[in-house]
Coordinates of C-alpha atoms in Angstrom, one line a residue:
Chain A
X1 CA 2.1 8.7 15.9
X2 CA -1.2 10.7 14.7
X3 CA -4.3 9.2 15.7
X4 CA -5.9 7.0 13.4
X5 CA -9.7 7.0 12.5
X6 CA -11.6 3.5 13.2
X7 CA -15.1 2.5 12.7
X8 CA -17.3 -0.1 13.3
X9 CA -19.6 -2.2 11.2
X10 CA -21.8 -5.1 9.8
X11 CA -21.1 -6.0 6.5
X12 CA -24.4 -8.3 5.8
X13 CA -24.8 -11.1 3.1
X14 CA -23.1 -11.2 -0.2
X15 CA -26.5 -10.8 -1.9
X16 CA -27.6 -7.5 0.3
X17 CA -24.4 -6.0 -0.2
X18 CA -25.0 -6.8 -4.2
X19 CA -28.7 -5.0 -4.0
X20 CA -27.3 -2.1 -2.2
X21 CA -24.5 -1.3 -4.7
X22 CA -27.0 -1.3 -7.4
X23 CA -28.2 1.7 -6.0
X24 CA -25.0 3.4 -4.4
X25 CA -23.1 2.9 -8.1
X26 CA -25.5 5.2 -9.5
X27 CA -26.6 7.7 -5.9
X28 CA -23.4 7.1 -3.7
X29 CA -20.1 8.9 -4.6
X30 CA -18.6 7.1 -1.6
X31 CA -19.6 4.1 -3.1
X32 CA -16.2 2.5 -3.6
X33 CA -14.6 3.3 -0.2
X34 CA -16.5 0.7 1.7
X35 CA -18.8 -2.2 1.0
X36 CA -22.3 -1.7 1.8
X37 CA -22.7 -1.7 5.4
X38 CA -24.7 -1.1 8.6
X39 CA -22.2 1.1 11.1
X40 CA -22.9 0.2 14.6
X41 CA -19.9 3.2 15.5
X42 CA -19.5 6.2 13.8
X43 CA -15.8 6.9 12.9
X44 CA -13.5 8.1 16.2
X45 CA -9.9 8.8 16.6
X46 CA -7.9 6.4 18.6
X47 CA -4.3 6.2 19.6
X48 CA -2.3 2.2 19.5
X49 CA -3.3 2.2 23.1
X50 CA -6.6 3.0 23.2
X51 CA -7.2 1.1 19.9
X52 CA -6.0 -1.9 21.7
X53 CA -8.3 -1.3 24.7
X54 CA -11.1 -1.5 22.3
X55 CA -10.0 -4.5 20.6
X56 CA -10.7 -6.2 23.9
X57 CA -14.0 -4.4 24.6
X58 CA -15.4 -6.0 20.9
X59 CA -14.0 -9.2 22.0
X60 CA -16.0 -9.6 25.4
X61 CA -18.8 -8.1 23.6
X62 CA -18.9 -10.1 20.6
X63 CA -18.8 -13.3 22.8
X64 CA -21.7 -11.5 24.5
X65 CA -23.7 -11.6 21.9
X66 CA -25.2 -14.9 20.0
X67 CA -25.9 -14.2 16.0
X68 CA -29.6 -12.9 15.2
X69 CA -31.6 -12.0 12.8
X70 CA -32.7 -9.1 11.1
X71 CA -34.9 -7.7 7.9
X72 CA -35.0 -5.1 5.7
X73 CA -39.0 -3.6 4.5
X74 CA -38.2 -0.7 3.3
X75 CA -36.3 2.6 2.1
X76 CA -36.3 5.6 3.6
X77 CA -34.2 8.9 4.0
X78 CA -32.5 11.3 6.8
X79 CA -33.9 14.2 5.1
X80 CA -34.2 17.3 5.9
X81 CA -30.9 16.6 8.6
X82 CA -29.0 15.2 5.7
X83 CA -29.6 14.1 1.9
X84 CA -29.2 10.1 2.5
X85 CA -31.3 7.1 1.5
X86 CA -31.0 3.8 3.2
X87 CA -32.5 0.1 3.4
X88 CA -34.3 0.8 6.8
X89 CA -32.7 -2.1 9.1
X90 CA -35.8 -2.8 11.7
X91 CA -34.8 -2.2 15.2
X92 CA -33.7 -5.8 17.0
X93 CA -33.0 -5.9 20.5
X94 CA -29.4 -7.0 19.7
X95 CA -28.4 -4.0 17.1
X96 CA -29.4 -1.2 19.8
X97 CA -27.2 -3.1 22.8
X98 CA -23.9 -3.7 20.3
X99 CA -24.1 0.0 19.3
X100 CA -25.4 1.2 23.0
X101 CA -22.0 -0.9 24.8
X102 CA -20.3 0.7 21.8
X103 CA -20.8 4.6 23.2
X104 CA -19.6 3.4 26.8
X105 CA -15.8 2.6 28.1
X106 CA -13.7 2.1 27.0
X107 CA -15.4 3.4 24.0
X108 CA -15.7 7.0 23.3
X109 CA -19.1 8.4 23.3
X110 CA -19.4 10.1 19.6
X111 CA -22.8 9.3 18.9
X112 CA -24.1 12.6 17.1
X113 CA -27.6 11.0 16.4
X114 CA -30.2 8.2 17.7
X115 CA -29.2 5.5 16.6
X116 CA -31.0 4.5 13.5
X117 CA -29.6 0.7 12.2
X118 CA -29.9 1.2 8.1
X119 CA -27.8 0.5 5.2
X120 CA -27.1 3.9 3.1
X121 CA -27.9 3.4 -0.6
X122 CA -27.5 7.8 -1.9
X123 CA -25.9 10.2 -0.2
X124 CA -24.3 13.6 -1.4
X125 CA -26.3 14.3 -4.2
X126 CA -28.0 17.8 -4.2
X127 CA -31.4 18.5 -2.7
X128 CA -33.5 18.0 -6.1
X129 CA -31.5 14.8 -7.2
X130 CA -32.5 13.4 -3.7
X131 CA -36.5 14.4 -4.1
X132 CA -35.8 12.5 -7.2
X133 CA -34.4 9.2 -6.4
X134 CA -36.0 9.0 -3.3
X135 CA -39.8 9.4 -4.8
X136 CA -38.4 6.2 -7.0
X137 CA -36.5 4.4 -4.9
X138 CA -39.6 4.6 -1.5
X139 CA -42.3 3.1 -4.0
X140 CA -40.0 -0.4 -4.1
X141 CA -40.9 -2.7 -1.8
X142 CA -38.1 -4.6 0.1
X143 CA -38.2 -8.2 2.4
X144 CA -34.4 -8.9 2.6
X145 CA -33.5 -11.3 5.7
X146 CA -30.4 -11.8 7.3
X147 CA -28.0 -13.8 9.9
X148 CA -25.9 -11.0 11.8
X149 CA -22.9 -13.4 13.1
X150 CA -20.1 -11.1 13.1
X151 CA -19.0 -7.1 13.3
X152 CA -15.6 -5.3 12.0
X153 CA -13.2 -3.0 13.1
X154 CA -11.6 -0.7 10.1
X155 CA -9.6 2.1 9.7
X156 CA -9.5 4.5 7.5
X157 CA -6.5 5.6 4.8
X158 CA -5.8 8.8 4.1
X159 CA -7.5 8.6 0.7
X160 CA -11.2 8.2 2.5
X161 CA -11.3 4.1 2.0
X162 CA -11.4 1.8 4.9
X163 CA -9.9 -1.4 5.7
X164 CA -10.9 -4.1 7.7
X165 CA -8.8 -4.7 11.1
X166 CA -9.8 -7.1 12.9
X167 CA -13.3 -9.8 12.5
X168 CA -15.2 -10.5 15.7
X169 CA -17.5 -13.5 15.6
X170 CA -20.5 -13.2 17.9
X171 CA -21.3 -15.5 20.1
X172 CA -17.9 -17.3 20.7
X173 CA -15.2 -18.0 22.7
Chain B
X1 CA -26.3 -21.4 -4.6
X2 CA -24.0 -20.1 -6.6
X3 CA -20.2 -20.7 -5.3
X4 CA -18.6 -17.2 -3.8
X5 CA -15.6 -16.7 -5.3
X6 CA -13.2 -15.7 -2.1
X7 CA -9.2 -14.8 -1.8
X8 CA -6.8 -14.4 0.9
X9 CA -4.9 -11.7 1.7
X10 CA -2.3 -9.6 4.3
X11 CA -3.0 -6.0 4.8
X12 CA 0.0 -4.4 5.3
X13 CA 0.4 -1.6 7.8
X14 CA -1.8 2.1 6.9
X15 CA 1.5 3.8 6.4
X16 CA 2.4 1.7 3.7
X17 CA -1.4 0.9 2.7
X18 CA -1.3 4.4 2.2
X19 CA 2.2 5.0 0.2
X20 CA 1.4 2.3 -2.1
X21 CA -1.8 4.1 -2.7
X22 CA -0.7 7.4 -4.4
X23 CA 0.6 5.4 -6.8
X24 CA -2.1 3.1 -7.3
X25 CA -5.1 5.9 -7.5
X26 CA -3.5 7.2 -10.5
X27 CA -1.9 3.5 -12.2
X28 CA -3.8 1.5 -11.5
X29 CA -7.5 1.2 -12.7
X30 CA -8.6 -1.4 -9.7
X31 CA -7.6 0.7 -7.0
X32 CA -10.4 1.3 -5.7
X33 CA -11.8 -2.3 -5.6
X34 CA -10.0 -3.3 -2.2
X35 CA -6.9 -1.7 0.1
X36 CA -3.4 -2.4 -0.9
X37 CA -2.6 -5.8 -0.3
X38 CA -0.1 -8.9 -0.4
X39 CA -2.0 -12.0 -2.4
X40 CA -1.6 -14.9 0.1
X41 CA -4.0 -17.3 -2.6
X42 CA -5.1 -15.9 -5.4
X43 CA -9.5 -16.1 -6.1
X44 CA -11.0 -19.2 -5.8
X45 CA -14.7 -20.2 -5.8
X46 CA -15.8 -22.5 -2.9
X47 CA -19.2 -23.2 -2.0
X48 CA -20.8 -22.9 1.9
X49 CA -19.9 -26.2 3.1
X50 CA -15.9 -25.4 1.2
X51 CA -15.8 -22.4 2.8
X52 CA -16.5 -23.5 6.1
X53 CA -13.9 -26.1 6.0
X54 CA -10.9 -23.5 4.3
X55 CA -12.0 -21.0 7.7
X56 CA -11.3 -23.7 10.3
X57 CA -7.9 -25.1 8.0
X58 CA -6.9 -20.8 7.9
X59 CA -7.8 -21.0 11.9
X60 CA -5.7 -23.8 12.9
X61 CA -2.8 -22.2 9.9
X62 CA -3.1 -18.9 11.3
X63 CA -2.4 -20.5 15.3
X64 CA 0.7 -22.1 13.7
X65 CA 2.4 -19.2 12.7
X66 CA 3.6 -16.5 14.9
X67 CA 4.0 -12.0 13.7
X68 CA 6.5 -11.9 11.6
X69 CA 8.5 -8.8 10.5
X70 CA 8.4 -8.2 6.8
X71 CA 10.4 -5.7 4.2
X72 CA 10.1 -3.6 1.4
X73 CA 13.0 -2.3 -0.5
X74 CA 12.0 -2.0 -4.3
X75 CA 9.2 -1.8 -7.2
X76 CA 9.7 -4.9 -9.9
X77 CA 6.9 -5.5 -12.9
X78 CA 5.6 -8.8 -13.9
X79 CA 6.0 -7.6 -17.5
X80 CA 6.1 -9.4 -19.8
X81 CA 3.8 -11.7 -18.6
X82 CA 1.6 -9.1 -17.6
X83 CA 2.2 -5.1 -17.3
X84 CA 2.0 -5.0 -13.5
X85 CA 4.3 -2.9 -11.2
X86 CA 4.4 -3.7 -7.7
X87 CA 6.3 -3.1 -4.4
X88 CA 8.1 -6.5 -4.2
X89 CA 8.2 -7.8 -0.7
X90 CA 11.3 -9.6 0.1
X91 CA 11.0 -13.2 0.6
X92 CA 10.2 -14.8 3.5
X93 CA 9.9 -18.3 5.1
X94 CA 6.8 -17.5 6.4
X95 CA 5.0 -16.0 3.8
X96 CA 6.3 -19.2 1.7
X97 CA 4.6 -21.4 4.1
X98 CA 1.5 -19.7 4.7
X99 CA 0.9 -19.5 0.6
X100 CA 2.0 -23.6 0.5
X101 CA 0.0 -24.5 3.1
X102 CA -3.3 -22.7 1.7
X103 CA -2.5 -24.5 -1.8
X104 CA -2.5 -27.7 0.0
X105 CA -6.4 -29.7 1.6
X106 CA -9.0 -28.8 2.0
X107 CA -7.7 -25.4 0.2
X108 CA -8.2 -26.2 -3.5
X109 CA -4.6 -25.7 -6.2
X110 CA -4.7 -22.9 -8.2
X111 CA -1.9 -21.9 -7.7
X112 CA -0.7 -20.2 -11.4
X113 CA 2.2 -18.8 -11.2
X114 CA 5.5 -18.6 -8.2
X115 CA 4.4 -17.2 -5.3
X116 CA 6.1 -13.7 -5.2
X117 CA 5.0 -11.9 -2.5
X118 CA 4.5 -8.4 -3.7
X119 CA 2.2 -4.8 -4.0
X120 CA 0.3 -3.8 -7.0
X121 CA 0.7 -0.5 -7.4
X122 CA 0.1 -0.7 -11.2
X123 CA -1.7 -2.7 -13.6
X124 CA -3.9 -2.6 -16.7
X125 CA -1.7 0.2 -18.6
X126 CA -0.7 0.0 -22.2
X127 CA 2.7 -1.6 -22.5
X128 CA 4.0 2.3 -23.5
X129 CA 2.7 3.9 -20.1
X130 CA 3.5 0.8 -18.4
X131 CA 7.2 1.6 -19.8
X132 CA 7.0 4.8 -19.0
X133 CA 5.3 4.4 -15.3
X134 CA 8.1 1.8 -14.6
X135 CA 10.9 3.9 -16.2
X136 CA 9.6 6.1 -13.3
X137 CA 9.0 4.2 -10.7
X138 CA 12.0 1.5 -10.4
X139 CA 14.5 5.0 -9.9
X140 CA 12.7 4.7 -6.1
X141 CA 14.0 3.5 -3.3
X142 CA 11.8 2.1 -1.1
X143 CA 12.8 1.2 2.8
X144 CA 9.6 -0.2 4.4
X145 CA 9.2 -2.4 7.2
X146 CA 6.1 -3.8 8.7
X147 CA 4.9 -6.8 11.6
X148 CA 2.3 -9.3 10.0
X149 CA 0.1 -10.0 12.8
X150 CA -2.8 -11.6 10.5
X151 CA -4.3 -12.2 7.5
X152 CA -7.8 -11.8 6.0
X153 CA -10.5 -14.0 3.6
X154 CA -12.3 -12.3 1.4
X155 CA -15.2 -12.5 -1.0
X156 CA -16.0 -10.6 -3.9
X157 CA -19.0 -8.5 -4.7
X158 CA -20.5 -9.0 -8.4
X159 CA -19.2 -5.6 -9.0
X160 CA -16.1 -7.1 -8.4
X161 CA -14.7 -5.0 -5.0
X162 CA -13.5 -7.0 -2.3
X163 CA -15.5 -7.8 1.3
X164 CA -13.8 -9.3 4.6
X165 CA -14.9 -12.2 5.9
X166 CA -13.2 -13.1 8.8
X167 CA -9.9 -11.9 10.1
X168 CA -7.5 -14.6 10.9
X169 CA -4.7 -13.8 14.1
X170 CA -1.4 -15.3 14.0
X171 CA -0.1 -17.0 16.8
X172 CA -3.5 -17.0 18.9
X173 CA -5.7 -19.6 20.1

């Protein structure tokens, strides 16, 4: 069996997932592989074994954890290190220790970048199209809440898309 | 608030999430809307308080109900009541029982047609390329097997694609 690629992620509310595809119909061409999201784990191979390892580690953690709350001001982009805009998630407490536990055993430690908790609304387009939509997109102002009460497991198919493996609910058990 | 309008659903293994895919990316116009999938209850709205209520009745199903091994062995169409071409899943008590039981309180009926538990691969075509792509297709022979281990709730975005809610374990608890 080859390795298969998993991720980690927040899928907040119905109604910030709605705003955010607004924007990533028109700036995202990965738009329909995922929902709008906020990734707590960049992707990482795993074999059935070590997948099941981690499926244990996200348990105790989740129960770790009680559900918080977070809120989105503003947009804001990578650039120059890479050409993506993203609802700017403000730091909490609770989003830097998920995705901190995240990089130790029995998780692999992948993390390329700090960790930066944001929802990506354009990526991929070339260096003038992003000038563009970001000098639009930064002069909207933003003051979405939410309630972070869960995080998922995926995988992802050959074709690029991911599906959703496994729910854990924070704060339970 | 408006009600959500949410489904339930199996994802089957990747290997066949994937199979089922190169023929859906080029039959089937609402591929990319959510993975491949077995309909457990077709969309139904439900408002906060439903919704809590159908997650605890899909808990206490899902604790009822232990893995189960499923199969594949052919493509049918629902033609002609509608031009859709699909991996038909063989019968099985417990997929019969899981799609009674979530047509039964507090899960509302709407239940439309039989439950047969099946694949899209194909949908939306003219009636000729549906002829044609099912001409095609039904010549297969298909030999897949796969362990349901859980099944997933879903809402839907307003551009229509498909979000997890909660994952739902059988056997557990």
């Amino acid at each position: 069996m080859t390795p298969v690629t998993y991720g980690i992620a927040i899928f907040p509310s119905k109604e910030i997932q709605d705003e955010a595809n607004s924007y990533r119909k028109r700036y995202d061409p990965r738009y329909s592989l995922i929902p709008p999201h906020i990734t707590l784990k960049e992707s990482f191979e795993a074999t059935q074994e070590e997948i099941k390892e981690i499926e244990k580690a996200c348990s105790e953690l989740a129960k770790k954890v009680k559900p918080f709350d977070i809120h989105i001001g503003r947009v804001s982009s990578f650039s120059p290190t890479t050409e993506t805009i993203y609802l700017r998630v403000d730091d909490h407490d609770q989003l830097t220790y998920l995705n901190e536990k995240m990089h130790e055993e029995p998780f692999p430690d992948n993390r390329e970048f700090k960790f930066v908790p944001h929802i990506t609304i354009s990526q991929e387009l070339s260096e003038d199209e992003h000038s563009d939509v970001y000098g639009s997109l930064k002069m909207l102002s933003f003051d979405l809440y939410d309630t972070v009460d869960r995080f998922q497991l995926l995988y992802q198919l050959e074709d690029g898309s991911w599906t959703v493996h496994e729910t854990f609910k924070l704060g339970e058990g």
